[in-house]
């Protein structure tokens, strides 16, 4: 604390990211990164961009990347916003679309950045409990609100909401923005991008950090009605009009264009997930059904915090949240088959 701080800074509760250890020999299953490398075509495109044009500012609109995303999803560039990771895109959405009289609604068990943004932007919120099986019940969101946000699949549970349920929610909630945070959608769900042409209050965010193995590049995006995109552009252009650098723009576009690499790596993660779920169940763990690149598991006889600490002693890091309802769970990122085996060996 310092006398130089703006008064509101001392009341902020910043997000605490998962550990990024300096020791490289740890098996890192704690921050939902992809265990496979990015598309070689994305790496090539970034190498080619390392030239004297770095003297110049990048394209403030990232048009090349928006076009690649538009081609991939069969939508218009005007329906797309891009930013430095979906966290930044979400930040602009909270700022530009959720500051209303009524509270923002999100699940009680969800991505822990949402309350942090509410604190930063002074947004009132209410949490809606997920059910006993940790599933979101869209019927529970039928109450006055200034917006609704949830990840699909949800984090940190991995539980997926079918597209039909999201559409039911949209049919009943027409007066505020519904933001579906699809950070993990490529590992087993159907994207709500299919609905954006019919619901002008739907905004869908995605990231290249997970299914496209580019967490270090920091690229995320939002898709929705051009009016919603315009709100995000207005916030962005009042904050930092060049969010994506030259390397990020070309690397992310090339990653979207390399469908083959994307399909191969996401399928490998899905296959490993199914294998790991079975292996953990065989060792007595209860594992929530996951459509993500991580699983959420608890053991009836083992304390989760102690398990996480013991795993770390053996060189395997997983994520434990000391939060109500979920403090006996571990969130385990799906690794390569070898990394998953190392986890099982450490547990044994
Ligand atoms: C639900 C959810 N949304 C968004 C993000 C942010 O991802 P990024 O900023 O890397 O795009 C994460 C990261 O873990 C996440 O779990």
Coordinates of C-alpha atoms in Angstrom, one line a residue, residues 4-5 36 43 70 91 93 135 149 160 177 197 213 216 218 241 247 250 267 276 280 286 288 302 331 343 347:
X4 CA 0.4 7.3 -4.2
X5 CA -2.3 4.8 -5.0
X36 CA 1.4 -30.4 -27.8
X43 CA 5.6 -20.8 -36.1
X70 CA -14.4 -15.3 -40.4
X91 CA -12.2 -7.3 -19.5
X93 CA -16.8 -7.0 -22.3
X135 CA -24.2 -28.5 -13.7
X149 CA -21.8 -14.9 -18.2
X160 CA -20.7 -28.9 -20.7
X177 CA -26.0 -9.6 -23.0
X197 CA -26.9 -14.6 -36.3
X213 CA -1.4 -24.3 -28.1
X216 CA 2.3 -17.6 -24.7
X218 CA -1.9 -14.1 -25.9
X241 CA -5.6 0.7 -29.9
X247 CA 3.7 -11.7 -34.7
X250 CA 0.1 -13.6 -38.4
X267 CA -8.2 -35.3 -30.8
X276 CA -7.1 -40.6 -17.7
X280 CA -8.4 -42.2 -12.1
X286 CA -14.8 -39.4 -8.6
X288 CA -16.9 -35.0 -13.1
X302 CA -7.7 -38.1 0.5
X331 CA -8.2 -29.7 -11.4
X343 CA 0.8 -38.4 -12.6
X347 CA -0.4 -41.0 -7.1

